[in-house]
XYZ file of C-alpha atoms in Angstrom:
102
model
C -118.641 210.904 68.039
C -116.406 207.767 67.608
C -113.241 206.593 69.572
C -111.440 207.544 66.390
C -112.565 211.000 66.342
C -111.770 211.670 69.862
C -108.170 210.510 69.478
C -107.829 212.728 66.315
C -109.307 215.632 68.209
C -107.026 215.042 71.133
C -103.878 214.739 69.111
C -104.827 217.992 67.071
C -105.317 219.757 70.372
C -101.867 218.538 71.596
C -99.882 219.409 68.383
C -101.525 222.873 68.490
C -100.448 223.329 72.219
C -96.746 222.090 71.144
C -96.915 224.688 68.183
C -97.998 227.255 70.069
C -95.637 226.760 73.003
C -92.642 226.446 70.919
C -93.588 229.884 69.234
C -93.537 231.372 72.737
C -90.280 229.936 73.870
C -88.891 230.927 70.479
C -90.081 234.341 70.712
C -88.785 234.676 74.738
C -85.300 233.508 73.733
C -85.113 235.941 70.984
C -86.184 238.799 72.996
C -83.829 237.831 75.988
C -80.888 237.672 73.421
C -82.051 241.085 71.728
C -81.969 242.634 75.225
C -78.746 241.307 76.474
C -77.317 242.633 72.785
C -78.776 245.943 73.793
C -77.387 246.288 77.017
C -73.884 245.082 76.069
C -74.078 247.735 72.968
C -75.126 250.424 75.682
C -72.135 249.467 78.008
C -69.997 249.607 75.326
C -71.129 253.001 73.735
C -70.978 254.528 77.423
C -67.496 253.375 77.682
C -66.394 254.684 74.523
C -67.959 257.968 75.234
C -65.928 258.117 78.530
C -62.816 257.383 76.877
C -63.471 260.140 74.258
C -63.987 262.575 76.951
C -60.748 261.581 78.552
C -59.049 262.283 75.652
C -60.511 265.681 75.281
C -59.710 266.361 78.592
C -56.062 265.409 78.714
C -55.193 266.600 75.264
C -53.245 270.046 75.314
C -53.716 270.925 71.631
C -57.524 270.827 72.319
C -58.987 274.254 72.949
C -59.282 275.221 76.942
C -62.909 275.681 76.528
C -63.668 272.240 74.935
C -61.579 270.435 77.564
C -63.505 272.308 80.290
C -66.961 271.425 78.737
C -66.152 267.599 78.310
C -64.546 267.712 81.968
C -67.998 269.102 83.115
C -69.733 266.092 81.586
C -67.301 263.730 82.662
C -67.350 265.243 86.380
C -70.955 266.554 87.025
C -72.944 264.243 84.893
C -70.853 260.729 84.725
C -69.779 261.022 88.404
C -66.133 260.123 87.161
C -63.137 260.438 89.599
C -59.172 260.121 89.458
C -56.434 261.592 87.605
C -58.782 263.078 85.137
C -60.815 264.702 87.451
C -57.726 266.361 89.092
C -56.614 267.508 85.487
C -60.118 268.866 85.239
C -59.762 270.746 88.231
C -56.443 272.207 87.082
C -58.084 273.181 83.977
C -60.645 275.281 85.908
C -57.894 277.052 87.965
C -56.091 277.659 84.535
C -59.327 279.141 83.097
C -59.937 281.404 86.282
C -56.444 282.843 86.249
C -56.249 283.368 82.623
C -59.955 285.423 82.592
C -58.813 287.191 85.757
C -56.211 288.889 84.241
C -58.593 290.620 81.475
């Protein structure tokens, strides 16, 4: 094996390693970008879900049972607080008094 063949073999090995490294780095960057996008999308989905629950709880035109069901999810599953939780507690009291009279 001559010197030229060794140089060509070494160059082809270095080129192969460069291509493999570039492919791995590109795949890693794509996966990280995808992961960030999924996390951001999930965060926005949860925020929208909470906003919808707030609207259902606070809208007086909605049936009381739906408002209470939304409040159960808002308070017990998502562990949210504030004025909406207070309204949910008021709805529970109203539900008790309406069904107590029956």
